[in-house]
Structure formats: structure tokens, C-alpha cells
mmCIF file of C-alpha atoms in Angstrom:
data_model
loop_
_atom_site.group_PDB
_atom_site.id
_atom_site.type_symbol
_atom_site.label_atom_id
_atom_site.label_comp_id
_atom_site.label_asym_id
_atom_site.label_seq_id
_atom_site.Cartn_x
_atom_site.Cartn_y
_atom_site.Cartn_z
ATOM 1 C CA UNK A 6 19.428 -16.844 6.722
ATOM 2 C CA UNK A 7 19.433 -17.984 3.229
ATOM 3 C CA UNK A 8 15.655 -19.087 3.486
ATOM 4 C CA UNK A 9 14.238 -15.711 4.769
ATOM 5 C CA UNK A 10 16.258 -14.396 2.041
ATOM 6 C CA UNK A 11 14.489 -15.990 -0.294
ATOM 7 C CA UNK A 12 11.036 -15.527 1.445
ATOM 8 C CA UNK A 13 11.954 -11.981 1.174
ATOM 9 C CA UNK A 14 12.668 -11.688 -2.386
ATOM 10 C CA UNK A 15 10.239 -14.311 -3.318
ATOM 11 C CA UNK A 16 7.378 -11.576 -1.765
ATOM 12 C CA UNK A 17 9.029 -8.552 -3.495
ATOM 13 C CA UNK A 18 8.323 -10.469 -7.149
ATOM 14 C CA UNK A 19 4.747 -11.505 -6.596
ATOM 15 C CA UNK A 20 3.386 -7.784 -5.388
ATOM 16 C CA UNK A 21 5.279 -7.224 -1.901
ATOM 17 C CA UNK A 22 7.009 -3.905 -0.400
ATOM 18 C CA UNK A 23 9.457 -3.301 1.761
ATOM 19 C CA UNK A 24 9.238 -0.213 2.817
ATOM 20 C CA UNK A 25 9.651 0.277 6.750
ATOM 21 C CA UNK A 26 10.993 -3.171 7.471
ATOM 22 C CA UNK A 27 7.046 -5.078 6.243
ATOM 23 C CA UNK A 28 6.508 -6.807 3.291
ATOM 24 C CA UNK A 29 2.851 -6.109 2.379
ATOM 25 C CA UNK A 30 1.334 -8.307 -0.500
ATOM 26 C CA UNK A 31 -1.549 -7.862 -2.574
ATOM 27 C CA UNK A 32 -3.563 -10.204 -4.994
ATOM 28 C CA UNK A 33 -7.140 -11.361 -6.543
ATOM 29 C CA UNK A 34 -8.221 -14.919 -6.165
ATOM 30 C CA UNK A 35 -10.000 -13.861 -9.396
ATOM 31 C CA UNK A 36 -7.391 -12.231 -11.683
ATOM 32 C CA UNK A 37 -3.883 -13.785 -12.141
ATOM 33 C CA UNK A 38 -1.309 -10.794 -11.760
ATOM 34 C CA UNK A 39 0.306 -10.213 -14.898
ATOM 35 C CA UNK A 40 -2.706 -11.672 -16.447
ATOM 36 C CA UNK A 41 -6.406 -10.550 -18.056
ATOM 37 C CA UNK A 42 -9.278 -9.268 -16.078
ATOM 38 C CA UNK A 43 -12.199 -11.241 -16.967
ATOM 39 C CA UNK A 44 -14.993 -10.036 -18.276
ATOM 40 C CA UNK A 45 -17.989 -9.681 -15.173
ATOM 41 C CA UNK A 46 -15.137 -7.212 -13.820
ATOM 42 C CA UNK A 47 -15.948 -5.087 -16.746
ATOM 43 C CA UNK A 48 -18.058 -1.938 -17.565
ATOM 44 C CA UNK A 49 -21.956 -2.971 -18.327
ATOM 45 C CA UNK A 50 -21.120 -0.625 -21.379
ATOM 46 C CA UNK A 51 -18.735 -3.653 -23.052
ATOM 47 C CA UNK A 52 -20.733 -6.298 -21.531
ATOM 48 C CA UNK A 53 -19.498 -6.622 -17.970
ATOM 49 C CA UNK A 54 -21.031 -6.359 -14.663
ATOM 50 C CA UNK A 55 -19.124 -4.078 -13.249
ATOM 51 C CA UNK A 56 -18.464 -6.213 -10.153
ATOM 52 C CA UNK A 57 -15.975 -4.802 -8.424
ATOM 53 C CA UNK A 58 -12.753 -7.939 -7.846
ATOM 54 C CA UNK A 59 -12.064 -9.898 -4.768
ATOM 55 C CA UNK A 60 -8.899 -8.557 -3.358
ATOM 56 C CA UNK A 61 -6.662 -10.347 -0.048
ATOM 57 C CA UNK A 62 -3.872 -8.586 1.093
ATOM 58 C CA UNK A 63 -1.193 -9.770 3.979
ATOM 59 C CA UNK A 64 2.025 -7.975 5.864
ATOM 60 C CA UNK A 65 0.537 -4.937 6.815
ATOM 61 C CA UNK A 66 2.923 -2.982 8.952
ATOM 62 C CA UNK A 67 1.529 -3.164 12.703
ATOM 63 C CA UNK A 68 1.937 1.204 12.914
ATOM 64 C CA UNK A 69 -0.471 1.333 10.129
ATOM 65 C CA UNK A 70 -3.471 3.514 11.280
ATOM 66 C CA UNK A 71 -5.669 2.674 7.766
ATOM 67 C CA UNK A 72 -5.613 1.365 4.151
ATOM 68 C CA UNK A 73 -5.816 3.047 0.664
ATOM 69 C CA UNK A 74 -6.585 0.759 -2.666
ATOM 70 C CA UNK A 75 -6.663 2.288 -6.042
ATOM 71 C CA UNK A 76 -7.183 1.129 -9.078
ATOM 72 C CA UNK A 77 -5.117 3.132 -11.758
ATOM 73 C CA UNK A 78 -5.185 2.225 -15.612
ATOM 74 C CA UNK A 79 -1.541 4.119 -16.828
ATOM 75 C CA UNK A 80 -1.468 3.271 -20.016
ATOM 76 C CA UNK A 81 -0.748 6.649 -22.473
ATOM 77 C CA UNK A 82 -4.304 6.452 -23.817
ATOM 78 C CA UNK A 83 -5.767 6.672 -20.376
ATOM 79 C CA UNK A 84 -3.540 8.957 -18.937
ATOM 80 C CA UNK A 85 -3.770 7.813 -14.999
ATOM 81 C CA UNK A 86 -7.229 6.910 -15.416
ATOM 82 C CA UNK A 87 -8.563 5.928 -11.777
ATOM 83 C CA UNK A 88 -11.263 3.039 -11.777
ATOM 84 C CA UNK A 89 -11.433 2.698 -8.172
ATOM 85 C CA UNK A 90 -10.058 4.781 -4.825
ATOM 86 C CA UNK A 91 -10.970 3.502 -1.793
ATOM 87 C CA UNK A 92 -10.027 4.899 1.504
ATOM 88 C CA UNK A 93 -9.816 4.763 4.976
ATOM 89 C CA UNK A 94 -10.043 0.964 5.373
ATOM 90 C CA UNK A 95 -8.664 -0.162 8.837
ATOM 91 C CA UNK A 96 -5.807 -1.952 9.133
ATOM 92 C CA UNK A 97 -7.267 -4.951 10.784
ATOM 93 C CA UNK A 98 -9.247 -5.400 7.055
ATOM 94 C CA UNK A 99 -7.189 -8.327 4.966
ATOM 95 C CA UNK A 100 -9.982 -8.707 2.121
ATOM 96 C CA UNK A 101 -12.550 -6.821 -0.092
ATOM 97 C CA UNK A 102 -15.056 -9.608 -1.457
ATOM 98 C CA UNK A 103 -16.109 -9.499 -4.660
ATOM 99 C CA UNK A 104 -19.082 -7.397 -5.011
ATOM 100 C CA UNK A 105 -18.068 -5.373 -2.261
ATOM 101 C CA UNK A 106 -18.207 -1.700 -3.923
ATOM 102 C CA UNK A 107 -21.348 0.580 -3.718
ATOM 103 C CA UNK A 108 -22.153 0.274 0.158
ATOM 104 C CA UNK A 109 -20.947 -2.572 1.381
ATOM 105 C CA UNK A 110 -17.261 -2.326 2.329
ATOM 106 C CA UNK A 111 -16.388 -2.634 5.500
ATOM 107 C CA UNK A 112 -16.885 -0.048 8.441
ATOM 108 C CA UNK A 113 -15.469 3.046 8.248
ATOM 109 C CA UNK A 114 -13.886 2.204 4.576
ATOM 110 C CA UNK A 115 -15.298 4.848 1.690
ATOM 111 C CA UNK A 116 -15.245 4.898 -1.752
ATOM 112 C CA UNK A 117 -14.189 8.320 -3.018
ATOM 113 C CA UNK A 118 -15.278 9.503 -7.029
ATOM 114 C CA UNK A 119 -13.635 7.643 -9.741
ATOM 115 C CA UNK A 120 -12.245 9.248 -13.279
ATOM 116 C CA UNK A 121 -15.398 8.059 -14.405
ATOM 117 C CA UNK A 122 -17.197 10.773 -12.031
ATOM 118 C CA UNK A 123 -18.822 8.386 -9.990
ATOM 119 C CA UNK A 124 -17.680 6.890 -6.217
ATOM 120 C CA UNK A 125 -17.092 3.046 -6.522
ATOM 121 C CA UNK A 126 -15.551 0.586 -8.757
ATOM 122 C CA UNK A 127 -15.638 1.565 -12.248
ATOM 123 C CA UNK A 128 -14.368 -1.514 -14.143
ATOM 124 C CA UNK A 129 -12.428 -1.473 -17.240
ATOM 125 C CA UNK A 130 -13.675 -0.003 -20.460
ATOM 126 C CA UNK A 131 -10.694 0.951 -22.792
ATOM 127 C CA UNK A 132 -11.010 2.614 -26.193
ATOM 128 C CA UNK A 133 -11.338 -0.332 -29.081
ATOM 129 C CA UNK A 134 -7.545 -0.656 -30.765
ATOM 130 C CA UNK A 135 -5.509 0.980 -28.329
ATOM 131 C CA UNK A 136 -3.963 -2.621 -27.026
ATOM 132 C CA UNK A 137 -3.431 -4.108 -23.259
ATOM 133 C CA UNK A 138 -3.968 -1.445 -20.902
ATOM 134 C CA UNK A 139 -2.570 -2.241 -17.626
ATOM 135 C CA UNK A 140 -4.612 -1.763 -14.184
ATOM 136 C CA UNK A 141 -2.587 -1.511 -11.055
ATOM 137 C CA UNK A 142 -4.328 -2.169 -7.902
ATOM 138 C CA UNK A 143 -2.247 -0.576 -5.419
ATOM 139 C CA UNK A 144 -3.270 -1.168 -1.679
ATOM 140 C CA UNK A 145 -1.444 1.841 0.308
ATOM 141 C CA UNK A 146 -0.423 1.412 4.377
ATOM 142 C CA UNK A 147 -0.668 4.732 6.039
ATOM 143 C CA UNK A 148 0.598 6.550 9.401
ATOM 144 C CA UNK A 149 -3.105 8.087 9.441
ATOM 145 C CA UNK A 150 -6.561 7.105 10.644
ATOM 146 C CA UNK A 151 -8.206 9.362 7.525
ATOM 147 C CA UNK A 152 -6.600 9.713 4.538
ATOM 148 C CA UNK A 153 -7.335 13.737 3.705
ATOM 149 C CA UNK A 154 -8.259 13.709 0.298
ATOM 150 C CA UNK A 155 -10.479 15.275 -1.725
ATOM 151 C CA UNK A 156 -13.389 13.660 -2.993
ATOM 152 C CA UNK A 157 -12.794 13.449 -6.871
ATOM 153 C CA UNK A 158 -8.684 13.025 -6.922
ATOM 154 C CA UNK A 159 -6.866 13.588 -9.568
ATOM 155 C CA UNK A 160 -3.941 10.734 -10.124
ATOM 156 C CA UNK A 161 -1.386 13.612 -9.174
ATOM 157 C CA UNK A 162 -3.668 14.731 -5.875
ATOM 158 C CA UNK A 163 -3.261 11.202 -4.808
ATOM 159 C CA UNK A 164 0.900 10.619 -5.122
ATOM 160 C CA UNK A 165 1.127 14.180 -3.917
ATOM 161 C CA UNK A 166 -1.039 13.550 -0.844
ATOM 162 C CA UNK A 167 0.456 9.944 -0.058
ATOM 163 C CA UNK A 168 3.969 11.029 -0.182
ATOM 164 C CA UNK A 169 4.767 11.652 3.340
ATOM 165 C CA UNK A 170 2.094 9.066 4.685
ATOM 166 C CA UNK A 171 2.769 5.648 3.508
ATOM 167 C CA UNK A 172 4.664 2.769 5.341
ATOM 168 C CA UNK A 173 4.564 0.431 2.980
ATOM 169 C CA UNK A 174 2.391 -0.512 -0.134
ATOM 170 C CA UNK A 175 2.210 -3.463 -2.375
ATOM 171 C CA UNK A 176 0.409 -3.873 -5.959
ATOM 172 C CA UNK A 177 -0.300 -5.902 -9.141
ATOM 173 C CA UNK A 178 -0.900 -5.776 -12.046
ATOM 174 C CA UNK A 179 -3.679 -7.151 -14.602
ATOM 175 C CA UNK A 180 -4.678 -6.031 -17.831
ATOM 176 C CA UNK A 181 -7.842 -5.775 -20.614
ATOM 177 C CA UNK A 182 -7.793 -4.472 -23.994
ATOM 178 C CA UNK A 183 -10.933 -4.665 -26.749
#
């Protein structure tokens, strides 16, 4: 009793949910949560690659009938800035390489238009001087096969929308500043 209680809270601290009865975790091998996203992950603009991160997930509920991941910067300066949506990944999914953004994600997964007005990973790029901005990667388990969204979300458009779908949903978080 005591060790599943532990196991339980343990997964809640790193990134889990429990939302439903499932503990859903979500992580990079490439980016420590709580820690800085390194540089290839970055806009070309500020000397990235834009390569979009590795990300492994685990716990997904077994009702879930797909996936959302988004990438949200919330920091005051950005104002819900989205750097990556990705939708209607199937539940049996339990990675995204690095790399994988701009036509290679897995069947039936697409990449809807980021805040940057583009559809795909837009990596970070924060104003010069405005400090650590923080990028949640939030991977979303839904009751739905499609998530019914429209094509350029706003930040609200998305919360609104997965409201009364989700099962569960785990995140971290990573951060860049120049």
C-alpha cells in the first residue's frame, strides 16, 4: 500500500496526471524538466535548428481514442505563445523522435499552425532581456478519435475545446531566455 503510494506521488512530481484513475507521464531524453532547452531546439533566427525535441510519454488511459501535444511558452511577454500543436496522434504512439515535425510524425498525427503562423515545431525565440521563459509541453489524452480544432488555435480555442474531452494529461516544463 505504502509503495504504490509512493509510486503514485512519485509520478505526480516528475510530469504525471491523475485524472480518471491513469497516471500519464511525459518527458525529453533531450531536455531535463525544470531545466534549459538547448540550443539545436531553437529558432534558425538565434542560431538553432529548429529541430523539433524527442518526446516519450507512458500511462495513457486505455479509453483514450487519440493524443494532443502542445507546446505553450506562458510567460507575460509571450502571452500563451504556442510553438507547437500537434493533434490527433493515436493512442498506441509512446514517442515523437527528434526531428519528427514537418511530415514525418506518425500516421494519422497532424501538425496544426503555430503562433508563429506556420504548422510544425516552431522552437524557442524569446525577445533579448525579458528572462527565462518557460515552455510547457503538455501531451493531452482524449475521449475522441479527431480532436475538432481549428487550424490556427488560439491558446484560449485550445483550453476551451479540450475542456470536456480530456482523460488525463501530463506535462513539463523547460525553459530558454537570451
Amino acid at each position: 500500500m505504502l509503495r504504490g503510494l509512493f509510486l503514485f506521488c512519485s509520478l505526480l512530481l516528475v510530469g504525471g496526471s491523475w485524472e480518471g484513475g491513469w497516471a500519464m507521464k511525459i518527458w525529453s531524453p533531450a531536455i531535463p524538466a525544470e531545466g534549459f532547452i538547448p540550443k539545436k531546439y531553437v529558432m534558425r533566427a538565434i542560431g538553432g535548428e529548429n529541430l523539433s525535441p524527442p518526446l516519450q510519454w507512458e500511462g495513457v488511459p486505455g479509453q483514450a481514442r487519440s493524443l494532443v501535444l502542445v507546446c505553450v511558452d506562458t510567460h507575460p511577454v509571450a502571452r500563451n505563445w504556442i510553438h507547437w500543436i500537434v493533434v490527433d496522434i493515436s493512442p498506441e504512439v509512446r514517442e515523437l523522435p527528434e526531428g519528427v515535425s514537418g511530415g514525418r510524425l506518425p500516421s494519422g498525427a497532424r501538425e496544426l499552425v503555430n503562433s508563429y503562423g506556420f504548422s510544425g515545431w516552431g522552437g524557442p525565440q524569446p525577445p533579448p532581456g525579458t528572462g527565462p521563459h518557460p515552455y510547457h509541453f503538455v501531451l493531452y489524452a482524449l475521449d475522441v478519435p479527431r480532436a475538432n480544432l481549428p487550424e490556427r488555435p488560439s491558446w484560449a480555442e485550445i483550453e476551451r475545446y479540450l475542456k470536456g474531452h480530456v482523460l488525463a494529461k501530463a506535462s513539463f516544463t523547460a525553459y530558454y531566455e537570451r
